[in-house]
Tab-separated table of C-alpha atoms in Angstrom:
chain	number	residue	atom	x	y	z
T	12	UNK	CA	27.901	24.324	20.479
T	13	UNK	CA	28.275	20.510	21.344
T	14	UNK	CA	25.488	18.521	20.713
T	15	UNK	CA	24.966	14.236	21.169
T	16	UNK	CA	22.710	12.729	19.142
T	17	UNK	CA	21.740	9.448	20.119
T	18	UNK	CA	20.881	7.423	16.970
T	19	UNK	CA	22.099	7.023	14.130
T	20	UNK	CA	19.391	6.159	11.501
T	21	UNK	CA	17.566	8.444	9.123
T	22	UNK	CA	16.681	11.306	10.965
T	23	UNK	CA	19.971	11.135	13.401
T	24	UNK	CA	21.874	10.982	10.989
T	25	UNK	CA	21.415	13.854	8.558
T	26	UNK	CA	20.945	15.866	11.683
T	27	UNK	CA	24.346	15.267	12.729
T	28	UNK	CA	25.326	15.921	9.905
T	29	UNK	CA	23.615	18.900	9.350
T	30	UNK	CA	24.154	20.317	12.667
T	31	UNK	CA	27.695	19.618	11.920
T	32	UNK	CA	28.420	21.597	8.686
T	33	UNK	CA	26.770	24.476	10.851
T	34	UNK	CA	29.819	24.665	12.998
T	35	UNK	CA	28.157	22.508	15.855
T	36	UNK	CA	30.044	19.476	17.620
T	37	UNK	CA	28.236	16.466	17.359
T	38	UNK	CA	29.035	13.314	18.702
T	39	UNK	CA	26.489	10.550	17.520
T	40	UNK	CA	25.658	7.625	19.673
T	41	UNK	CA	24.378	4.256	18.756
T	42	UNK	CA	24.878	0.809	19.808
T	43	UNK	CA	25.259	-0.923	16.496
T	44	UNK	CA	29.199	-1.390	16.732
T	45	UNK	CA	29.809	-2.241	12.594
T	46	UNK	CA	27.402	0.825	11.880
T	47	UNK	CA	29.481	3.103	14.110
T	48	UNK	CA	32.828	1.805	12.451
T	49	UNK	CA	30.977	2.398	8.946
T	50	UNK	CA	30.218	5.913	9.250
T	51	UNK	CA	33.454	6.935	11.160
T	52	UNK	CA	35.071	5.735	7.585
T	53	UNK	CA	32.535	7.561	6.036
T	54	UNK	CA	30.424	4.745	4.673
T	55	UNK	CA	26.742	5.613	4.322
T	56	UNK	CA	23.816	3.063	5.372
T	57	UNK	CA	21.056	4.657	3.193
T	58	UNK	CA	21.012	6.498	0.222
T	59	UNK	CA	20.046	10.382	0.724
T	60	UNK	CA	21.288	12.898	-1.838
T	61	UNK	CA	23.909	15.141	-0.437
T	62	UNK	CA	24.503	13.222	2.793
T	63	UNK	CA	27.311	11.267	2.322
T	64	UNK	CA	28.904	14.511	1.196
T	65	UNK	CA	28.341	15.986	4.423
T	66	UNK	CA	29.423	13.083	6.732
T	67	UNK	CA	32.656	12.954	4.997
T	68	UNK	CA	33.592	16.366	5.216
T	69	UNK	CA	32.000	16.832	8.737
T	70	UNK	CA	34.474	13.648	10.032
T	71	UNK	CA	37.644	15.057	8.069
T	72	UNK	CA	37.269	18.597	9.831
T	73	UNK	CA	36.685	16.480	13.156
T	74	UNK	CA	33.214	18.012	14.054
T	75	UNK	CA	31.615	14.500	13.599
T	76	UNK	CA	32.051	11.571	15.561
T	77	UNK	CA	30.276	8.534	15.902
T	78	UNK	CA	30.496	6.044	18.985
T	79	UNK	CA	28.640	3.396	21.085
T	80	UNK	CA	29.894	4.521	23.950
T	81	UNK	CA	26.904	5.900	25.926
T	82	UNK	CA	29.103	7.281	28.698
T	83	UNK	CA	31.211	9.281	25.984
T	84	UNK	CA	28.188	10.558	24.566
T	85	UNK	CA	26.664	12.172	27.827
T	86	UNK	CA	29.850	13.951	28.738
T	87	UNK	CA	30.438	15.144	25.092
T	88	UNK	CA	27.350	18.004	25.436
T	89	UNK	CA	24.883	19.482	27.885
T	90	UNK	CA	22.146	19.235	24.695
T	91	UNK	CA	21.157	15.294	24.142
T	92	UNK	CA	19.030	14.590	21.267
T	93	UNK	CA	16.739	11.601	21.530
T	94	UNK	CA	16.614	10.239	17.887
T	95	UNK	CA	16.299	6.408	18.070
T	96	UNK	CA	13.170	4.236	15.822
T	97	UNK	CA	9.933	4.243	17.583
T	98	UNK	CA	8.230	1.233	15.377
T	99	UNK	CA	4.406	0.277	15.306
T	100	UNK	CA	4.040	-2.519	17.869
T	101	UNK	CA	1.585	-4.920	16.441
T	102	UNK	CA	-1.560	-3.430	17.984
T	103	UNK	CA	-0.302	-0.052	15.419
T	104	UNK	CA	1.064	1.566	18.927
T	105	UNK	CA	4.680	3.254	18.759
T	106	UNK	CA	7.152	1.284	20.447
T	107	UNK	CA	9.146	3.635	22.818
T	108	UNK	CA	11.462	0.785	23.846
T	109	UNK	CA	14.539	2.695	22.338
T	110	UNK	CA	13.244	6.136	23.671
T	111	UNK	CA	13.053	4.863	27.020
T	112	UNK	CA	16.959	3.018	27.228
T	113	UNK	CA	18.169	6.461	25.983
T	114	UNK	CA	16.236	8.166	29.026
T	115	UNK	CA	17.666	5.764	31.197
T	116	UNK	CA	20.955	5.603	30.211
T	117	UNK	CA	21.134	9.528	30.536
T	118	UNK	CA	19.629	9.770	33.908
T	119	UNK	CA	22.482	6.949	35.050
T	120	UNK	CA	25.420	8.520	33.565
T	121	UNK	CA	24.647	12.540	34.075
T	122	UNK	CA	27.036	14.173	35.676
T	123	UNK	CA	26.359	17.849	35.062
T	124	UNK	CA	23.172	19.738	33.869
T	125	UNK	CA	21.310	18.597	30.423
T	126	UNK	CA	18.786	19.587	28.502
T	127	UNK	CA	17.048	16.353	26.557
T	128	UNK	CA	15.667	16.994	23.333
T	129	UNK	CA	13.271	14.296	21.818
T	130	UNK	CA	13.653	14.154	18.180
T	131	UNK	CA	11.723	10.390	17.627
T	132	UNK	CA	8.278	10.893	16.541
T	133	UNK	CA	6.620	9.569	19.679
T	134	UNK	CA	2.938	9.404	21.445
T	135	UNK	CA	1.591	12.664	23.207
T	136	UNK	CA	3.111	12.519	26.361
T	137	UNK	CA	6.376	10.870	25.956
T	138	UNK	CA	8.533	13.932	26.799
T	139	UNK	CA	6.741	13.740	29.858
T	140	UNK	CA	7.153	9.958	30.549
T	141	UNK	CA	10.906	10.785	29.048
T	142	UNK	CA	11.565	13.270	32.561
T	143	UNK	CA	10.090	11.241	34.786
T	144	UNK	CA	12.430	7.847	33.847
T	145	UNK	CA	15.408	10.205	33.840
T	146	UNK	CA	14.723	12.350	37.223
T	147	UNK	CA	13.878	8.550	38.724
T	148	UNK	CA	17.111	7.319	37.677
T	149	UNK	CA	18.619	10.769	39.617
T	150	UNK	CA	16.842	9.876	42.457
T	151	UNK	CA	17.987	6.448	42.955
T	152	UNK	CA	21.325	7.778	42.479
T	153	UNK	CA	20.754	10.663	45.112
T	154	UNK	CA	22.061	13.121	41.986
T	155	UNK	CA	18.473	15.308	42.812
T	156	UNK	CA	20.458	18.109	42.836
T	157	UNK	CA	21.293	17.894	38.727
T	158	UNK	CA	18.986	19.751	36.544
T	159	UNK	CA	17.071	18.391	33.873
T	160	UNK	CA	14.555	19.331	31.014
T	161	UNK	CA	13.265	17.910	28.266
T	162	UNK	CA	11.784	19.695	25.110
T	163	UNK	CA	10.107	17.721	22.057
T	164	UNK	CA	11.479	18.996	18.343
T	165	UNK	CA	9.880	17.031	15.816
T	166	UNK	CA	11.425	16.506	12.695
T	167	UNK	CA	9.744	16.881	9.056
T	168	UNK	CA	12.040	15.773	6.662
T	169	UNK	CA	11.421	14.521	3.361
T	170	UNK	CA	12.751	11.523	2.096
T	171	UNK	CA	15.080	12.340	-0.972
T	172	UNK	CA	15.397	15.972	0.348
T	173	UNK	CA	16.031	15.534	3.555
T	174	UNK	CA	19.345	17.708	3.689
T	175	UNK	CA	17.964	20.067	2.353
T	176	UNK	CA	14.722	19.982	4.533
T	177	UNK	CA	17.255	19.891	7.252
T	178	UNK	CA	19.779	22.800	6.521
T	179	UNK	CA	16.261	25.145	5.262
T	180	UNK	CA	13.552	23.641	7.197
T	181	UNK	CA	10.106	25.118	6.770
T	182	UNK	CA	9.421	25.400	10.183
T	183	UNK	CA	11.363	24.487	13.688
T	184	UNK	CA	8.963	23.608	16.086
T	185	UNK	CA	10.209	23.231	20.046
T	186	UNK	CA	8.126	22.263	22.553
T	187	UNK	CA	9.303	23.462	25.604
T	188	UNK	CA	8.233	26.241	28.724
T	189	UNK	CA	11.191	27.074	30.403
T	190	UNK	CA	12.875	29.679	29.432
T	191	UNK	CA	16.688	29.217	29.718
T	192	UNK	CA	16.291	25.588	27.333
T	193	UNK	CA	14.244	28.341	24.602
T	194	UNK	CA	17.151	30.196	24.396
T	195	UNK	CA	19.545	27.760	24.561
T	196	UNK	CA	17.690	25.828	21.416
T	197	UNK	CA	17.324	29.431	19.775
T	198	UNK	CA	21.155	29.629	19.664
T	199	UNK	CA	21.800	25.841	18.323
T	200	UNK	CA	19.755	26.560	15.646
T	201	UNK	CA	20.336	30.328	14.954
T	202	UNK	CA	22.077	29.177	11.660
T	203	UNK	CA	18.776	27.758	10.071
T	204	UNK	CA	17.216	30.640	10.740
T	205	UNK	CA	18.706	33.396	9.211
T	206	UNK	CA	16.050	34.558	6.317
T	207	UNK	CA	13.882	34.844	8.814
T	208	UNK	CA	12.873	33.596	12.339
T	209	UNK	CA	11.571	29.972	12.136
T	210	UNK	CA	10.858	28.838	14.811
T	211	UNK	CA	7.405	28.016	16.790
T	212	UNK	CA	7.203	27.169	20.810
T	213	UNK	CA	4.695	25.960	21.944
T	214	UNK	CA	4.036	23.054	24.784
T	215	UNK	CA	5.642	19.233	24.682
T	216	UNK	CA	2.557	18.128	23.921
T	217	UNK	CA	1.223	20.158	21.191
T	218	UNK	CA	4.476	19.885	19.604
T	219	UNK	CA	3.812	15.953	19.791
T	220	UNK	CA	0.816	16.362	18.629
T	221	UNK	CA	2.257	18.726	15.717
T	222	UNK	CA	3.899	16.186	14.234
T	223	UNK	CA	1.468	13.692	14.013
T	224	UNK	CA	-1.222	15.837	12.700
T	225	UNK	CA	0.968	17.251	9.865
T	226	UNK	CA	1.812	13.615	8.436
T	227	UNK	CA	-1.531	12.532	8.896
T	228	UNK	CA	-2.875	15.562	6.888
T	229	UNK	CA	-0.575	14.622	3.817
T	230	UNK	CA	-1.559	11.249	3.944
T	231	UNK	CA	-5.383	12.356	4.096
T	232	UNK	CA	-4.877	14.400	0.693
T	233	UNK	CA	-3.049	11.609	-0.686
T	234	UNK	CA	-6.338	9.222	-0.116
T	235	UNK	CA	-8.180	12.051	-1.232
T	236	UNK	CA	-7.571	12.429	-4.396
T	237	UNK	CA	-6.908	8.934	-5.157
T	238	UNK	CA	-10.703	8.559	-4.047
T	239	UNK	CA	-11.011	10.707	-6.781
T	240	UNK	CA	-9.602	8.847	-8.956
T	241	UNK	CA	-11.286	5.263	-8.609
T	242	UNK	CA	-14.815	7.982	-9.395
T	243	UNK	CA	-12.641	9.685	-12.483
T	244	UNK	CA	-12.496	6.471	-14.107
T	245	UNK	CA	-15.904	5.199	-13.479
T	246	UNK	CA	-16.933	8.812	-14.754
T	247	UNK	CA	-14.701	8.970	-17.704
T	248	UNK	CA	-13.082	12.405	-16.683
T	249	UNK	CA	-8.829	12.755	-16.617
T	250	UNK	CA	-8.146	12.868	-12.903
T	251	UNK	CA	-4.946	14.680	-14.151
T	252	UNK	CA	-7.091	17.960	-15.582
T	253	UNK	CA	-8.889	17.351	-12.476
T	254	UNK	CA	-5.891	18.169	-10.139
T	255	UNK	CA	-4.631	20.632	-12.142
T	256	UNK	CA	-7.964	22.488	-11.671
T	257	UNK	CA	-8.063	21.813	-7.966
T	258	UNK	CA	-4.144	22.187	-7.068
T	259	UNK	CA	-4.995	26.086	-8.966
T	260	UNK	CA	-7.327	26.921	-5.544
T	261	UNK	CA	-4.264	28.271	-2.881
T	262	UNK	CA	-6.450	26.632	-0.164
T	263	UNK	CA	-5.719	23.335	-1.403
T	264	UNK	CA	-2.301	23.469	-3.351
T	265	UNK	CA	-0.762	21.292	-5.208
T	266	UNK	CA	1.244	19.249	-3.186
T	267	UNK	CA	0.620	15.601	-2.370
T	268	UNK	CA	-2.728	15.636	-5.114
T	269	UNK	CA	-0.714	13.351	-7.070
T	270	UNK	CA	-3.190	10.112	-7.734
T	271	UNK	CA	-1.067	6.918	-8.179
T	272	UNK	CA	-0.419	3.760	-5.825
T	273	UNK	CA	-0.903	4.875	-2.045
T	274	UNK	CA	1.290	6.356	0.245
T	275	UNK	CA	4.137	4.274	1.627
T	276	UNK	CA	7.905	4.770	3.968
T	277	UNK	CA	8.501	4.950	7.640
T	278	UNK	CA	6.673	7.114	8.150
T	279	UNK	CA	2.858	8.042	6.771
T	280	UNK	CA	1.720	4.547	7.292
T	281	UNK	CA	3.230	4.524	11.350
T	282	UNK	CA	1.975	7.359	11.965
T	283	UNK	CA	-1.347	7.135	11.246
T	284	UNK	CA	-1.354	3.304	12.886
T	285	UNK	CA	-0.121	5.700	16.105
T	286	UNK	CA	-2.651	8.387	16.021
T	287	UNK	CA	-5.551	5.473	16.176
T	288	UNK	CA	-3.791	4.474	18.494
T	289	UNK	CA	-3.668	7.260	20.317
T	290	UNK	CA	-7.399	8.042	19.383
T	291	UNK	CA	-8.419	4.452	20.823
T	292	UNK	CA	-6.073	5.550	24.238
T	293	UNK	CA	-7.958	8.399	24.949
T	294	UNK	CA	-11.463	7.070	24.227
T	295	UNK	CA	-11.524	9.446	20.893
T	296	UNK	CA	-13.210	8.365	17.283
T	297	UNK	CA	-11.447	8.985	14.298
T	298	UNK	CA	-13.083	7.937	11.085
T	299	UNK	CA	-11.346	10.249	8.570
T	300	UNK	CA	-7.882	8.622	9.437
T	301	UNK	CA	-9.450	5.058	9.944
T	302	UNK	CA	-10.989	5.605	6.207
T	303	UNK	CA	-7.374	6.998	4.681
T	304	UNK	CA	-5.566	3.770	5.791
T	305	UNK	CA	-8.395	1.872	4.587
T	306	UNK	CA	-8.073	3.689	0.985
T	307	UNK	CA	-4.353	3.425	0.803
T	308	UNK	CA	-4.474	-0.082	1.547
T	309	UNK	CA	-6.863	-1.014	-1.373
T	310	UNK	CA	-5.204	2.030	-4.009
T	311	UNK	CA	-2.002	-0.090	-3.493
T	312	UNK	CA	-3.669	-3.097	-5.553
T	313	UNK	CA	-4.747	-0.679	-7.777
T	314	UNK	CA	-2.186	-1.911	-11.237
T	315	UNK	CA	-2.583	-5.852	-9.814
T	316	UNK	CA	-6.700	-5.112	-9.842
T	317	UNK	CA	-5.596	-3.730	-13.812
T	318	UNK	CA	-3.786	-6.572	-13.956
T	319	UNK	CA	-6.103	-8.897	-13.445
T	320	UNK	CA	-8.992	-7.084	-15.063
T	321	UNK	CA	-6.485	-7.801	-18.471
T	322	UNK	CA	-5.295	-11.386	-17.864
T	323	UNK	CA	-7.550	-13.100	-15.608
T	324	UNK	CA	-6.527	-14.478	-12.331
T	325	UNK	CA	-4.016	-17.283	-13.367
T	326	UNK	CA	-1.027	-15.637	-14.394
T	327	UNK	CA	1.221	-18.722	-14.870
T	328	UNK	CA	3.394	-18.389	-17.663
T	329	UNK	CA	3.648	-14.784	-17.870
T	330	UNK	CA	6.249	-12.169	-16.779
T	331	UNK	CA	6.021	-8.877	-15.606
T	332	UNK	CA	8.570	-6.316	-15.235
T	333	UNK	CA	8.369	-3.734	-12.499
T	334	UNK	CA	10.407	-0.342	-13.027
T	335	UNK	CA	10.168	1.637	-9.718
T	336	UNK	CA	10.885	0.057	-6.343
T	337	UNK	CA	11.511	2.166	-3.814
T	338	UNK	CA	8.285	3.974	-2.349
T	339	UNK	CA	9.278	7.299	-3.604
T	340	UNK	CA	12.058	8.583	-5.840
T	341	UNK	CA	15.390	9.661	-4.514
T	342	UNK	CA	15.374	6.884	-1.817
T	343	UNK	CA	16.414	3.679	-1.526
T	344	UNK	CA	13.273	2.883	1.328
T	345	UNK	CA	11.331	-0.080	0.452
T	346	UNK	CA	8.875	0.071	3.165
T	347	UNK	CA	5.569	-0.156	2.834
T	348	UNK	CA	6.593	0.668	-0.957
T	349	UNK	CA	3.450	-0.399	-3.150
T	350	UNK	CA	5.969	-2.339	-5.270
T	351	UNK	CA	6.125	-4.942	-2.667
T	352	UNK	CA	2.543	-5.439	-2.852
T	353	UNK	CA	2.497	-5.697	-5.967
T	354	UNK	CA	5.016	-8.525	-6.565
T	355	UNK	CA	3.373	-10.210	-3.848
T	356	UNK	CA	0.468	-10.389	-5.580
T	357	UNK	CA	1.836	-11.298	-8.814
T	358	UNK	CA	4.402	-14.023	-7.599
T	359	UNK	CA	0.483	-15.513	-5.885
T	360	UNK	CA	-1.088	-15.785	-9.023
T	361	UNK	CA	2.237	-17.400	-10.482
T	362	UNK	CA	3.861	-15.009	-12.459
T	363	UNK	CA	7.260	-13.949	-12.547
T	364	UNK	CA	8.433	-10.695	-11.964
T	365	UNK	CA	11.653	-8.848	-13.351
T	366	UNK	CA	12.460	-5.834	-11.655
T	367	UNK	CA	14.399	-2.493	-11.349
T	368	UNK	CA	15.105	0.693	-9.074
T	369	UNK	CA	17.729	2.640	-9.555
T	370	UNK	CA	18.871	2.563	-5.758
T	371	UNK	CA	16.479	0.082	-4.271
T	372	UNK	CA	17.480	-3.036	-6.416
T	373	UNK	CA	19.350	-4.294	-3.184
T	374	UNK	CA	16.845	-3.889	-0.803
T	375	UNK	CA	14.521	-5.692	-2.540
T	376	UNK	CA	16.822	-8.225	-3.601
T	377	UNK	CA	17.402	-9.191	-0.080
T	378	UNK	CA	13.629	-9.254	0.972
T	379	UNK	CA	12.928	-11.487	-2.144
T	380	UNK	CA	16.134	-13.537	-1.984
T	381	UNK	CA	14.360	-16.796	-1.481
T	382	UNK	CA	11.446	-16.022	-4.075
T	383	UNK	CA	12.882	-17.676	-7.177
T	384	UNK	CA	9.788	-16.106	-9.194
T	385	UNK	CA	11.283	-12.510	-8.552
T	386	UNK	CA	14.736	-11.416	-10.418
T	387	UNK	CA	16.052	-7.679	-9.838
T	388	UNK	CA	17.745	-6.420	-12.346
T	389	UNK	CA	20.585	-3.708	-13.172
T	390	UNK	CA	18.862	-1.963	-15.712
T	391	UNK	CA	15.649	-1.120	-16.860
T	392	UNK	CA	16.415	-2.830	-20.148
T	393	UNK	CA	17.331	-5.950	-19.022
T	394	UNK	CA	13.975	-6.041	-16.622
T	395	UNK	CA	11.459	-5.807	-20.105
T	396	UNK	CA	13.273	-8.363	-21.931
T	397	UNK	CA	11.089	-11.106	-22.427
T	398	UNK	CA	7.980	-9.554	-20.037
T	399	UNK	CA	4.222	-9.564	-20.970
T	400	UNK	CA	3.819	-6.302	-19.784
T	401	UNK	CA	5.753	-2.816	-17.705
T	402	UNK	CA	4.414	-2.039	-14.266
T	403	UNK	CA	5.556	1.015	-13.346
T	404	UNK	CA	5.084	1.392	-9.122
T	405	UNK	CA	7.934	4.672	-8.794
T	406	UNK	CA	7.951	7.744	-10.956
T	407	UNK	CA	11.906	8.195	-10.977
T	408	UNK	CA	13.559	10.315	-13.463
T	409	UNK	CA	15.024	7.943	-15.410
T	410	UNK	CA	11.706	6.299	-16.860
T	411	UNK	CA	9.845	9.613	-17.807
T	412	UNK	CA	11.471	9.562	-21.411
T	413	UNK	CA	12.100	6.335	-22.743
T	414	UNK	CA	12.616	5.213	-26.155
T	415	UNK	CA	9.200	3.566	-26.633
T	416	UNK	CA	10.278	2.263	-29.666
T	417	UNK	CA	12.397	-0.258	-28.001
T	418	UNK	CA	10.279	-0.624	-25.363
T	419	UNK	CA	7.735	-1.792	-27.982
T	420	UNK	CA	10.018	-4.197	-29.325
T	421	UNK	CA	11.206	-5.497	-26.118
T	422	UNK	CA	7.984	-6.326	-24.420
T	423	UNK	CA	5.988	-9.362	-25.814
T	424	UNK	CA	2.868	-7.080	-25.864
T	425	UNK	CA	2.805	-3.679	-25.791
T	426	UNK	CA	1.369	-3.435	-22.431
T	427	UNK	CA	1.791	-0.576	-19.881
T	428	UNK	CA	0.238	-0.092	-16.527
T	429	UNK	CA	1.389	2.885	-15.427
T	430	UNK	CA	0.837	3.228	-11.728
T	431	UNK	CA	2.403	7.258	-11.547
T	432	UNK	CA	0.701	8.602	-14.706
T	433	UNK	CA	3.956	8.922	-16.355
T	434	UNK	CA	3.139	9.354	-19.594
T	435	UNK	CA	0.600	11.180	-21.545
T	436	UNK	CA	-2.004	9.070	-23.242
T	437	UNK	CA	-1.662	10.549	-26.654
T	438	UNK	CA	1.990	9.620	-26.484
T	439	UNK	CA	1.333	6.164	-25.873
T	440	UNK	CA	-1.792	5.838	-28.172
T	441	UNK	CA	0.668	6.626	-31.303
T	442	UNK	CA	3.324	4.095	-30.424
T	443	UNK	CA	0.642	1.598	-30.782
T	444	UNK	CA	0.423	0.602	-26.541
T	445	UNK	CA	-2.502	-0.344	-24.957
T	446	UNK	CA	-1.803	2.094	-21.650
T	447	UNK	CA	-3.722	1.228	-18.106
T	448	UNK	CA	-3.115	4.692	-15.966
T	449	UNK	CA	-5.041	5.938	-13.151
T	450	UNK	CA	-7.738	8.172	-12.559
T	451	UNK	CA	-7.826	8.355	-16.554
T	452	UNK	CA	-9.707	6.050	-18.946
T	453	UNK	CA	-7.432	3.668	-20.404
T	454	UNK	CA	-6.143	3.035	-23.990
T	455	UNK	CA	-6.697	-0.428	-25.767
């Protein structure tokens, strides 16, 4: 089948990409012109395991294309995907700015029936608002007689497995009544489906809604058990046998029970700014999702509260290193990441920070170009030399198993705040470290 995909970001791109290797035609549309000539050489803008693989291969077989041409894109397929940012606004609203060009821009240049498929996460009701901008751009072109609909299919991919959330997704949800675009989306993604039949229908605006609520319930268990935490140290019980006792029940699970810094990305954090949003629109209270930002917002200050708690306030003269950047492993996303608050909040109290991620070092390089207190570093042996203390803010692979003996010899003290729970406190205790975790009483 041949499918455009307007955008090109995170979740346009590995669905190009993925709907490419299927045997699909995609044509991706964006109107960044040194993006587009990027990835038609193949050059990846973010890191994602197993993507650049597939763009490569997809371009070389000639069943991926990228282009800012708009016009191009609406001839190339009678299925249009919608998959541009939607950003908070500053009042925590989605901004639909993007959404609505690409509905415009379709309903000027259609020539021939289409079926729009909204793939941003957007506010109930946008496939709606979505039709109407497109059928009044048909009517002010007297083109009434073309045939449009437009179906909402939220995406739920993972950060750091997002191909692979992509090519076996959990669950396909399309929102959509009319009968001819069900089948039609049945066929495009008959591939994915092939265990088993994955995919849900519902209404536009349930399948908005879908997506909202499902982010917004991760985040919620996230807060949860960090909650837990902050009462597991008070309490002097191991938040870790604590989880493991919980995550045993199958009606809780245990995914996203992990205590440690807060939730961060593009995506938890939005969303739930959106959903009060939405909750404020339609004259609706919500205090559970009002007290999980509220909770992830303080649990990020959690090792700078440790921090403090060792050294006082005043931290001139002393240097921290920071192993873990990025907000989760197998990304290189620093937004929202609870590293940045962090070094904020050391580089205040006039410390210096040394830090490294194994794929995020130039991201936050760039954001903290102009701090000369903050050095990111190419190793995480060259970011201990000479520091107080390790802050670890991202529980990547490569610092599960160091060699504490020369991490002991490196650091000035041996001093660990361990903001993932790395490391088991035993461990630590017989290398002679004094070990802040959380949820667990510390070692000193």
């Amino acid at each position: 089948m041949r499918v455009t995909i307007f955008g090109s970001g995170y979740v346009g791109l590995v669905q190009a990409a993925v709907f490419a290797e299927a045997g699909h035609q995609v044509c991706c549309v964006d109107i960044d012109q040194h993006r587009v000539d990027k990835l038609n050489q193949g050059n990846i803008p973010i890191f994602e395991p197993g993507l650049e693989d597939l763009v490569v291969r997809n371009i070389d077989q000639q069943r991926l294309m990228f282009t800012t041409d708009s016009t191009q894109g609406v001839e190339f397929a009678d299925i249009l995907f919608i998959a541009v940012g939607t950003p908070s606004n500053p009042d925590g609203s989605a901004d639909l700015s993007a959404v609505r060009a690409v509905a415009t821009t379709i309903g000027q240049q259609m020539a021939s029936d289409k079926i729009v498929v909204n793939k941003s996460t957007v506010p109930v009701g946008t496939a709606d608002e979505v039709a109407a901008i497109i059928a009044g751009e048909l009517e002010r072109r007297a083109d009434e007689h073309l045939q449009i609909d437009v179906a909402s299919n939220p995406e739920f991919l993972k950060e750091g497995a997002a191909v692979s959330d992509c090519r076996s997704p959990d669950r396909i949800i399309i929102g959509a009544t009319v009968a001819s675009t069900l089948a039609t989306l049945r066929e495009l993604y008959a591939p994915f489906c092939r265990q088993r039949d994955k995919i849900i229908t519902m209404d536009r605006r349930s399948a908005e809604l879908t997506k909202y609520a499902a982010n917004c319930m991760l985040a919620t268990k996230i807060s949860f058990i960090n909650e837990m935490a902050k009462m597991a140290e008070k309490m002097g019980a191991d938040i870790e046998q604590v989880r493991r006792g919980i995550g045993s029940d199958p009606r809780i699970g245990y995914h996203f029970i992990y205590p440690g810094l807060g939730f961060g990305g593009s995506c938890f954090p939005k969303d739930i700014d959106a959903m009060l949003s939405m909750a404020n629109t339609f004259q609706v209270d919500n205090y559970l999702l009002e007290a999980v930002k509220t909770t992830n917002a303080q649990q990020k200050k959690s090792l700078v509260n440790k921090v403090v708690a060792r050294y006082g306030n005043d931290l001139r003269g002393k240097t921290f290193a920071i192993w873990g950047l990025a907000f989760k492993p197998n990304t290189d996303d620093i937004r929202e990441a609870p590293s940045r608050v962090t070094i904020n909040a050391l580089v205040s109290m006039g410390a210096r920070v040394q830090g490294f991620d194994p794929k995020a070092g130039k991201a936050t390089a760039q954001v903290y170009r102009n701090v000369e207190q903050v050095l990111i570093c190419n190793s995480k042996e060259e970011a201990i030399e000479g520091c107080d203390a390790l802050l670890i803010c991202t529980e990547w692979e490569a610092f599960r198993a160091p060699d504490f003996s020369h991490l002991k010899q490196s650091l000035g003290e041996p001093v660990i705040f361990d903001g993932r729970n790395l490391y088991e406190r035993e461990q630590l205790q017989r290398y002679g470290f004094e070990y802040y975790c959380i949820g667990r009483s510390a070692i000193v």
